[in-house]
mmCIF file of C-alpha atoms and ligand atoms in Angstrom:
data_model
loop_
_atom_site.group_PDB
_atom_site.id
_atom_site.type_symbol
_atom_site.label_atom_id
_atom_site.label_comp_id
_atom_site.label_asym_id
_atom_site.label_seq_id
_atom_site.Cartn_x
_atom_site.Cartn_y
_atom_site.Cartn_z
ATOM 1 C CA UNK A 28 -26.005 1.975 -33.433
ATOM 2 C CA UNK A 29 -25.853 5.549 -34.264
ATOM 3 C CA UNK A 30 -28.248 7.911 -34.272
ATOM 4 C CA UNK A 31 -29.455 8.472 -37.487
ATOM 5 C CA UNK A 32 -28.472 12.063 -38.658
ATOM 6 C CA UNK A 33 -31.291 13.436 -40.971
ATOM 7 C CA UNK A 34 -33.677 11.854 -38.286
ATOM 8 C CA UNK A 35 -37.219 13.970 -39.001
ATOM 9 C CA UNK A 36 -35.379 16.048 -40.855
ATOM 10 C CA UNK A 37 -38.007 16.907 -44.745
ATOM 11 C CA UNK A 38 -35.900 17.182 -48.042
ATOM 12 C CA UNK A 39 -36.754 18.145 -50.913
ATOM 13 C CA UNK A 40 -34.412 16.601 -53.955
ATOM 14 C CA UNK A 41 -34.565 17.444 -57.656
ATOM 15 C CA UNK A 42 -33.246 15.506 -59.782
ATOM 16 C CA UNK A 43 -33.839 12.562 -57.896
ATOM 17 C CA UNK A 44 -34.169 10.349 -60.662
ATOM 18 C CA UNK A 45 -31.932 8.571 -61.592
ATOM 19 C CA UNK A 46 -27.911 9.980 -60.772
ATOM 20 C CA UNK A 47 -26.530 12.094 -58.255
ATOM 21 C CA UNK A 48 -29.882 13.096 -56.517
ATOM 22 C CA UNK A 49 -31.340 9.787 -56.259
ATOM 23 C CA UNK A 50 -28.154 8.932 -54.491
ATOM 24 C CA UNK A 51 -28.609 11.158 -52.680
ATOM 25 C CA UNK A 52 -32.511 11.202 -52.027
ATOM 26 C CA UNK A 53 -31.784 6.979 -50.572
ATOM 27 C CA UNK A 54 -28.179 8.620 -47.961
ATOM 28 C CA UNK A 55 -31.081 11.116 -46.459
ATOM 29 C CA UNK A 56 -33.559 7.881 -46.632
ATOM 30 C CA UNK A 57 -31.386 5.965 -44.834
ATOM 31 C CA UNK A 58 -30.346 9.071 -42.624
ATOM 32 C CA UNK A 59 -34.573 9.234 -41.446
ATOM 33 C CA UNK A 60 -35.390 11.886 -43.357
ATOM 34 C CA UNK A 61 -38.773 12.238 -45.011
ATOM 35 C CA UNK A 62 -37.617 12.655 -48.791
ATOM 36 C CA UNK A 63 -39.212 14.555 -51.569
ATOM 37 C CA UNK A 64 -38.312 13.703 -54.908
ATOM 38 C CA UNK A 65 -38.584 15.849 -57.718
ATOM 39 C CA UNK A 66 -37.768 15.523 -61.551
ATOM 40 C CA UNK A 67 -40.127 14.790 -64.496
ATOM 41 C CA UNK A 68 -40.606 11.119 -64.874
ATOM 42 C CA UNK A 69 -43.189 9.898 -62.154
ATOM 43 C CA UNK A 70 -42.434 5.929 -63.078
ATOM 44 C CA UNK A 71 -38.691 6.413 -62.777
ATOM 45 C CA UNK A 72 -39.747 8.289 -59.293
ATOM 46 C CA UNK A 73 -41.508 5.231 -58.256
ATOM 47 C CA UNK A 74 -38.685 3.233 -58.271
ATOM 48 C CA UNK A 75 -36.456 5.199 -56.691
ATOM 49 C CA UNK A 76 -39.773 5.160 -53.942
ATOM 50 C CA UNK A 77 -39.129 1.906 -53.469
ATOM 51 C CA UNK A 78 -35.495 1.342 -53.044
ATOM 52 C CA UNK A 79 -36.012 4.106 -50.460
ATOM 53 C CA UNK A 80 -39.205 2.369 -48.764
ATOM 54 C CA UNK A 81 -36.395 -0.655 -48.356
ATOM 55 C CA UNK A 82 -33.009 1.787 -47.295
ATOM 56 C CA UNK A 83 -35.543 4.514 -44.634
ATOM 57 C CA UNK A 84 -37.554 1.267 -42.992
ATOM 58 C CA UNK A 85 -40.436 1.332 -44.972
ATOM 59 C CA UNK A 86 -40.991 4.814 -45.268
ATOM 60 C CA UNK A 87 -42.354 5.881 -48.512
ATOM 61 C CA UNK A 88 -40.993 9.432 -50.244
ATOM 62 C CA UNK A 89 -43.160 11.972 -51.335
ATOM 63 C CA UNK A 90 -43.479 11.859 -55.768
ATOM 64 C CA UNK A 91 -43.625 15.437 -57.537
ATOM 65 C CA UNK A 92 -43.565 14.997 -61.051
ATOM 66 C CA UNK A 93 -42.727 18.241 -62.822
ATOM 67 C CA UNK A 94 -40.807 20.097 -65.171
ATOM 68 C CA UNK A 95 -38.903 22.441 -64.067
ATOM 69 C CA UNK A 96 -38.866 24.646 -67.063
ATOM 70 C CA UNK A 97 -42.787 25.113 -65.623
ATOM 71 C CA UNK A 98 -42.028 28.551 -63.707
ATOM 72 C CA UNK A 99 -45.805 28.642 -62.670
ATOM 73 C CA UNK A 100 -45.607 24.812 -61.326
ATOM 74 C CA UNK A 101 -42.338 25.815 -59.920
ATOM 75 C CA UNK A 102 -44.129 28.737 -58.381
ATOM 76 C CA UNK A 103 -47.563 26.620 -57.357
ATOM 77 C CA UNK A 104 -44.934 24.008 -54.852
ATOM 78 C CA UNK A 105 -43.746 26.264 -51.540
ATOM 79 C CA UNK A 106 -47.649 26.405 -50.772
ATOM 80 C CA UNK A 107 -48.714 23.221 -51.832
ATOM 81 C CA UNK A 108 -45.764 22.071 -49.426
ATOM 82 C CA UNK A 109 -46.432 24.375 -47.013
ATOM 83 C CA UNK A 110 -50.235 22.651 -46.740
ATOM 84 C CA UNK A 111 -49.068 19.428 -46.631
ATOM 85 C CA UNK A 112 -44.926 19.695 -44.277
ATOM 86 C CA UNK A 113 -45.467 23.542 -42.398
ATOM 87 C CA UNK A 114 -41.845 23.652 -43.536
ATOM 88 C CA UNK A 115 -38.549 21.901 -45.008
ATOM 89 C CA UNK A 116 -35.012 21.335 -43.331
ATOM 90 C CA UNK A 117 -33.159 20.573 -46.641
ATOM 91 C CA UNK A 118 -33.707 21.057 -50.123
ATOM 92 C CA UNK A 119 -31.466 19.658 -52.993
ATOM 93 C CA UNK A 120 -31.322 21.713 -56.493
ATOM 94 C CA UNK A 121 -29.202 18.773 -57.998
ATOM 95 C CA UNK A 122 -31.413 18.673 -61.436
ATOM 96 C CA UNK A 123 -29.324 19.888 -64.151
ATOM 97 C CA UNK A 124 -29.225 19.497 -68.191
ATOM 98 C CA UNK A 125 -25.711 19.239 -70.077
ATOM 99 C CA UNK A 126 -27.418 20.356 -73.778
ATOM 100 C CA UNK A 127 -25.663 20.324 -76.706
ATOM 101 C CA UNK A 128 -22.199 21.427 -77.009
ATOM 102 C CA UNK A 129 -22.117 23.359 -79.936
ATOM 103 C CA UNK A 130 -20.134 26.495 -80.929
ATOM 104 C CA UNK A 131 -21.452 29.826 -79.154
ATOM 105 C CA UNK A 132 -22.720 30.961 -83.349
ATOM 106 C CA UNK A 133 -24.831 27.577 -83.426
ATOM 107 C CA UNK A 134 -26.876 27.279 -80.552
ATOM 108 C CA UNK A 135 -30.685 27.880 -81.124
ATOM 109 C CA UNK A 136 -32.472 30.007 -78.897
ATOM 110 C CA UNK A 137 -34.699 27.630 -77.494
ATOM 111 C CA UNK A 138 -31.779 25.312 -76.278
ATOM 112 C CA UNK A 139 -29.958 28.196 -74.960
ATOM 113 C CA UNK A 140 -33.098 29.281 -72.803
ATOM 114 C CA UNK A 141 -34.249 25.847 -71.735
ATOM 115 C CA UNK A 142 -30.485 25.541 -70.334
ATOM 116 C CA UNK A 143 -30.714 27.905 -68.098
ATOM 117 C CA UNK A 144 -34.121 28.295 -67.941
ATOM 118 C CA UNK A 145 -33.390 24.359 -65.680
ATOM 119 C CA UNK A 146 -30.484 25.021 -64.317
ATOM 120 C CA UNK A 147 -30.578 28.089 -63.083
ATOM 121 C CA UNK A 148 -33.764 30.260 -63.384
ATOM 122 C CA UNK A 149 -35.451 27.248 -62.081
ATOM 123 C CA UNK A 150 -33.552 26.985 -59.051
ATOM 124 C CA UNK A 151 -34.237 31.274 -58.228
ATOM 125 C CA UNK A 152 -38.127 30.144 -58.046
ATOM 126 C CA UNK A 153 -36.993 27.498 -55.916
ATOM 127 C CA UNK A 154 -35.482 30.014 -53.657
ATOM 128 C CA UNK A 155 -38.256 32.622 -54.087
ATOM 129 C CA UNK A 156 -41.107 29.650 -52.959
ATOM 130 C CA UNK A 157 -39.492 27.743 -50.312
ATOM 131 C CA UNK A 158 -38.006 30.606 -48.821
ATOM 132 C CA UNK A 159 -40.616 30.750 -46.315
ATOM 133 C CA UNK A 160 -40.998 27.168 -45.655
ATOM 134 C CA UNK A 161 -36.781 27.162 -44.944
ATOM 135 C CA UNK A 162 -37.295 29.128 -42.680
ATOM 136 C CA UNK A 163 -39.456 27.914 -40.478
ATOM 137 C CA UNK A 164 -36.849 24.658 -40.354
ATOM 138 C CA UNK A 165 -35.239 25.391 -37.274
ATOM 139 C CA UNK A 166 -31.561 24.768 -39.163
ATOM 140 C CA UNK A 167 -32.596 25.388 -42.395
ATOM 141 C CA UNK A 168 -30.240 24.120 -45.281
ATOM 142 C CA UNK A 169 -29.872 24.292 -48.966
ATOM 143 C CA UNK A 170 -27.352 22.802 -50.758
ATOM 144 C CA UNK A 171 -26.827 23.583 -54.942
ATOM 145 C CA UNK A 172 -25.140 21.136 -57.226
ATOM 146 C CA UNK A 173 -22.600 22.837 -59.662
ATOM 147 C CA UNK A 174 -19.973 22.072 -62.017
ATOM 148 C CA UNK A 175 -16.781 24.605 -60.849
ATOM 149 C CA UNK A 176 -14.284 23.347 -62.855
ATOM 150 C CA UNK A 177 -16.572 23.445 -66.491
ATOM 151 C CA UNK A 178 -18.024 26.870 -65.256
ATOM 152 C CA UNK A 179 -14.185 28.560 -64.484
ATOM 153 C CA UNK A 180 -12.300 27.309 -67.333
ATOM 154 C CA UNK A 181 -14.905 29.078 -70.088
ATOM 155 C CA UNK A 182 -14.207 25.953 -72.523
ATOM 156 C CA UNK A 183 -15.466 26.142 -76.067
ATOM 157 C CA UNK A 184 -18.371 24.452 -76.699
ATOM 158 C CA UNK A 185 -20.093 24.188 -73.284
ATOM 159 C CA UNK A 186 -21.561 27.651 -72.532
ATOM 160 C CA UNK A 187 -25.308 27.665 -72.147
ATOM 161 C CA UNK A 188 -23.864 24.728 -69.472
ATOM 162 C CA UNK A 189 -21.571 26.914 -68.237
ATOM 163 C CA UNK A 190 -22.885 30.284 -68.208
ATOM 164 C CA UNK A 191 -25.317 27.893 -65.610
ATOM 165 C CA UNK A 192 -23.644 26.752 -63.763
ATOM 166 C CA UNK A 193 -21.190 29.982 -63.248
ATOM 167 C CA UNK A 194 -24.508 31.473 -62.397
ATOM 168 C CA UNK A 195 -25.779 29.240 -59.861
ATOM 169 C CA UNK A 196 -22.929 29.965 -58.152
ATOM 170 C CA UNK A 197 -23.184 33.601 -57.606
ATOM 171 C CA UNK A 198 -27.214 32.823 -56.949
ATOM 172 C CA UNK A 199 -26.269 30.328 -54.220
ATOM 173 C CA UNK A 200 -23.914 32.780 -52.666
ATOM 174 C CA UNK A 201 -26.246 36.069 -52.942
ATOM 175 C CA UNK A 202 -28.405 34.021 -51.154
ATOM 176 C CA UNK A 203 -26.077 32.933 -48.044
ATOM 177 C CA UNK A 204 -25.714 36.220 -47.871
ATOM 178 C CA UNK A 205 -28.699 37.577 -47.558
ATOM 179 C CA UNK A 206 -29.771 34.627 -44.826
ATOM 180 C CA UNK A 207 -26.213 35.281 -43.071
ATOM 181 C CA UNK A 208 -28.813 36.426 -40.209
ATOM 182 C CA UNK A 209 -30.964 32.933 -40.303
ATOM 183 C CA UNK A 210 -31.015 29.516 -38.902
ATOM 184 C CA UNK A 211 -30.824 28.367 -43.256
ATOM 185 C CA UNK A 212 -26.968 27.599 -44.678
ATOM 186 C CA UNK A 213 -26.409 27.738 -48.429
ATOM 187 C CA UNK A 214 -23.557 25.810 -50.291
ATOM 188 C CA UNK A 215 -23.360 24.389 -53.582
ATOM 189 C CA UNK A 216 -21.374 21.011 -53.792
ATOM 190 C CA UNK A 217 -19.412 20.304 -56.887
ATOM 191 C CA UNK A 218 -18.855 16.512 -57.200
ATOM 192 C CA UNK A 219 -16.565 16.288 -60.130
ATOM 193 C CA UNK A 220 -16.458 13.869 -63.081
ATOM 194 C CA UNK A 221 -19.168 11.002 -61.464
ATOM 195 C CA UNK A 222 -20.556 8.094 -63.298
ATOM 196 C CA UNK A 223 -24.193 9.047 -64.677
ATOM 197 C CA UNK A 224 -26.276 10.022 -67.852
ATOM 198 C CA UNK A 225 -25.215 13.473 -68.006
ATOM 199 C CA UNK A 226 -21.806 12.750 -68.101
ATOM 200 C CA UNK A 227 -21.671 9.915 -70.561
ATOM 201 C CA UNK A 228 -23.685 12.279 -72.581
ATOM 202 C CA UNK A 229 -20.572 14.699 -72.626
ATOM 203 C CA UNK A 230 -17.869 11.448 -72.534
ATOM 204 C CA UNK A 231 -20.360 9.091 -74.421
ATOM 205 C CA UNK A 232 -16.227 6.861 -74.734
ATOM 206 C CA UNK A 233 -15.236 6.904 -71.501
ATOM 207 C CA UNK A 234 -15.761 3.725 -69.851
ATOM 208 C CA UNK A 235 -18.089 5.024 -66.311
ATOM 209 C CA UNK A 236 -16.847 2.053 -64.769
ATOM 210 C CA UNK A 237 -12.957 3.828 -63.659
ATOM 211 C CA UNK A 238 -15.202 6.850 -63.009
ATOM 212 C CA UNK A 239 -16.352 8.315 -59.422
ATOM 213 C CA UNK A 240 -20.595 6.620 -58.360
ATOM 214 C CA UNK A 241 -22.626 8.700 -57.596
ATOM 215 C CA UNK A 242 -23.152 6.564 -54.125
ATOM 216 C CA UNK A 243 -19.503 7.716 -53.217
ATOM 217 C CA UNK A 244 -20.710 11.282 -53.491
ATOM 218 C CA UNK A 245 -23.029 11.085 -50.234
ATOM 219 C CA UNK A 246 -22.048 11.177 -47.258
ATOM 220 C CA UNK A 247 -20.888 15.523 -48.354
ATOM 221 C CA UNK A 248 -24.704 15.809 -48.620
ATOM 222 C CA UNK A 249 -25.811 14.756 -45.736
ATOM 223 C CA UNK A 250 -22.881 16.688 -44.111
ATOM 224 C CA UNK A 251 -24.607 19.367 -45.988
ATOM 225 C CA UNK A 252 -27.308 18.612 -44.330
ATOM 226 C CA UNK A 253 -27.182 18.076 -41.180
ATOM 227 C CA UNK A 254 -28.233 20.792 -38.553
ATOM 228 C CA UNK A 255 -24.743 20.915 -37.056
ATOM 229 C CA UNK A 256 -23.186 21.586 -40.422
ATOM 230 C CA UNK A 257 -22.442 25.817 -39.804
ATOM 231 C CA UNK A 258 -20.607 27.312 -42.742
ATOM 232 C CA UNK A 259 -22.624 29.291 -45.860
ATOM 233 C CA UNK A 260 -21.675 30.138 -49.146
ATOM 234 C CA UNK A 261 -19.153 27.764 -50.245
ATOM 235 C CA UNK A 262 -18.696 25.276 -52.673
ATOM 236 C CA UNK A 263 -17.373 22.238 -51.273
ATOM 237 C CA UNK A 264 -15.690 19.133 -52.948
ATOM 238 C CA UNK A 265 -16.211 15.252 -51.633
HETATM 239 P P1 LIG B 28 -28.646 12.490 -65.188
HETATM 240 O O1 LIG B 28 -28.148 11.511 -64.174
HETATM 241 O O2 LIG B 28 -28.200 13.195 -65.831
HETATM 242 O O3 LIG B 28 -29.518 13.086 -63.870
HETATM 243 C C1 LIG B 28 -30.296 14.722 -63.619
HETATM 244 C C2 LIG B 28 -31.201 14.461 -63.037
HETATM 245 O O4 LIG B 28 -32.353 16.080 -63.561
HETATM 246 C C3 LIG B 28 -32.409 13.706 -63.442
HETATM 247 O O5 LIG B 28 -32.833 13.289 -62.243
HETATM 248 C C4 LIG B 28 -33.659 14.178 -64.583
HETATM 249 O O6 LIG B 28 -34.854 13.727 -64.413
HETATM 250 C C5 LIG B 28 -33.877 16.035 -64.370
HETATM 251 N N1 LIG B 28 -33.741 17.171 -64.995
HETATM 252 C C6 LIG B 28 -33.554 17.465 -65.821
HETATM 253 N N2 LIG B 28 -34.247 18.423 -66.431
HETATM 254 C C7 LIG B 28 -34.815 18.528 -65.876
HETATM 255 C C8 LIG B 28 -36.264 18.976 -65.581
HETATM 256 N N3 LIG B 28 -36.566 19.789 -66.789
HETATM 257 N N4 LIG B 28 -37.093 19.053 -64.989
HETATM 258 C C9 LIG B 28 -36.953 18.017 -63.406
HETATM 259 N N5 LIG B 28 -36.014 17.149 -63.827
HETATM 260 C C10 LIG B 28 -34.818 17.565 -64.138
HETATM 261 O O7 LIG B 28 -27.080 13.949 -64.501
HETATM 262 P P2 LIG B 28 -26.544 14.077 -62.681
HETATM 263 O O8 LIG B 28 -24.823 13.753 -63.326
HETATM 264 O O9 LIG B 28 -26.913 13.294 -61.402
HETATM 265 O O10 LIG B 28 -26.584 15.538 -63.002
HETATM 266 C C11 LIG B 28 -26.721 15.595 -61.244
HETATM 267 C C12 LIG B 28 -25.692 17.678 -61.219
HETATM 268 O O11 LIG B 28 -25.007 17.219 -60.986
HETATM 269 C C13 LIG B 28 -26.467 18.664 -62.218
HETATM 270 O O12 LIG B 28 -26.664 20.096 -61.552
HETATM 271 C C14 LIG B 28 -25.111 18.400 -63.233
HETATM 272 O O13 LIG B 28 -24.528 19.654 -63.911
HETATM 273 C C15 LIG B 28 -23.818 18.423 -61.560
HETATM 274 N N6 LIG B 28 -22.886 17.392 -62.235
HETATM 275 C C16 LIG B 28 -22.710 16.627 -62.490
HETATM 276 C C17 LIG B 28 -21.536 15.547 -63.255
HETATM 277 C C18 LIG B 28 -20.846 15.074 -63.452
HETATM 278 O O14 LIG B 28 -19.759 14.104 -63.697
HETATM 279 N N7 LIG B 28 -22.086 13.257 -63.171
HETATM 280 C C19 LIG B 28 -20.293 16.438 -62.813
HETATM 281 C C20 LIG B 28 -20.385 17.873 -62.183
HETATM 282 C C21 LIG B 28 -21.567 18.471 -62.031
HETATM 283 P P3 LIG B 28 -36.038 13.667 -65.193
HETATM 284 O O15 LIG B 28 -35.267 12.792 -66.998
HETATM 285 O O16 LIG B 28 -36.884 12.385 -64.688
HETATM 286 O O17 LIG B 28 -36.679 15.069 -65.318
#
């Protein structure tokens, strides 16, 4: 039997309660990783944990119910994970929200702030609190999930989401540059149209059966998380 590619790696996945994050968590568990699942919904995380046990030879996940708009809770994460695990091998900053699609002039300020908080600022805070743990890994791997098509096109009505994602790309590439002399590699995945709740929110009339399913994306996330992945600062498409 082939060696599991993420055997005993410790991986934190944000937005793991459904969609792309759930599929990545299950793929990592199948490849032998211990997965730490983060989202707001503890009961949904519990259901993912059931599937993780089946996928990962009975190994249970660690569940973190946390709202990524809560900066203080993110800041406390690094010290807590340090106490429990002593290091982090893989961070997947996947959680994201679409927000309401609306003209710039109609966006309520709390709405703008929440999209930027969850999609962008939370990922900067995760880097800040988890960098010491990633540096304790022999091959720290950081993967953020972007949406390059939307981010690059400056499409009408999508501003909070687009701005958050283009800024996330700059954030990730900056971290890649700042860690170039270390064992850490930082990259982004641009999944493109995938059948999830967020996609259904953006395109309610679409038949999701015609889209790529989250399970079909996971191979690239496994490769980017592997110790033998060498590139950094790139946007990769499955
Ligand atoms: P999804 O099914 O809606 O999942 C979003 C995840 O983010 C859920 O697990 C949700 O968990 C979590 N989340 C949302 N707000 C949160 C908060 N405040 N705190 C903690 N967790 C939060 O969407 P998805 O399509 O899988 O999206 C995953 C990523 O892929 C996003 O970054 C998205 O921008 C990107 N993407 C998706 C597509 C696509 O076509 N689907 C295309 C390009 C990029 P809870 O609700 O349980 O908190």
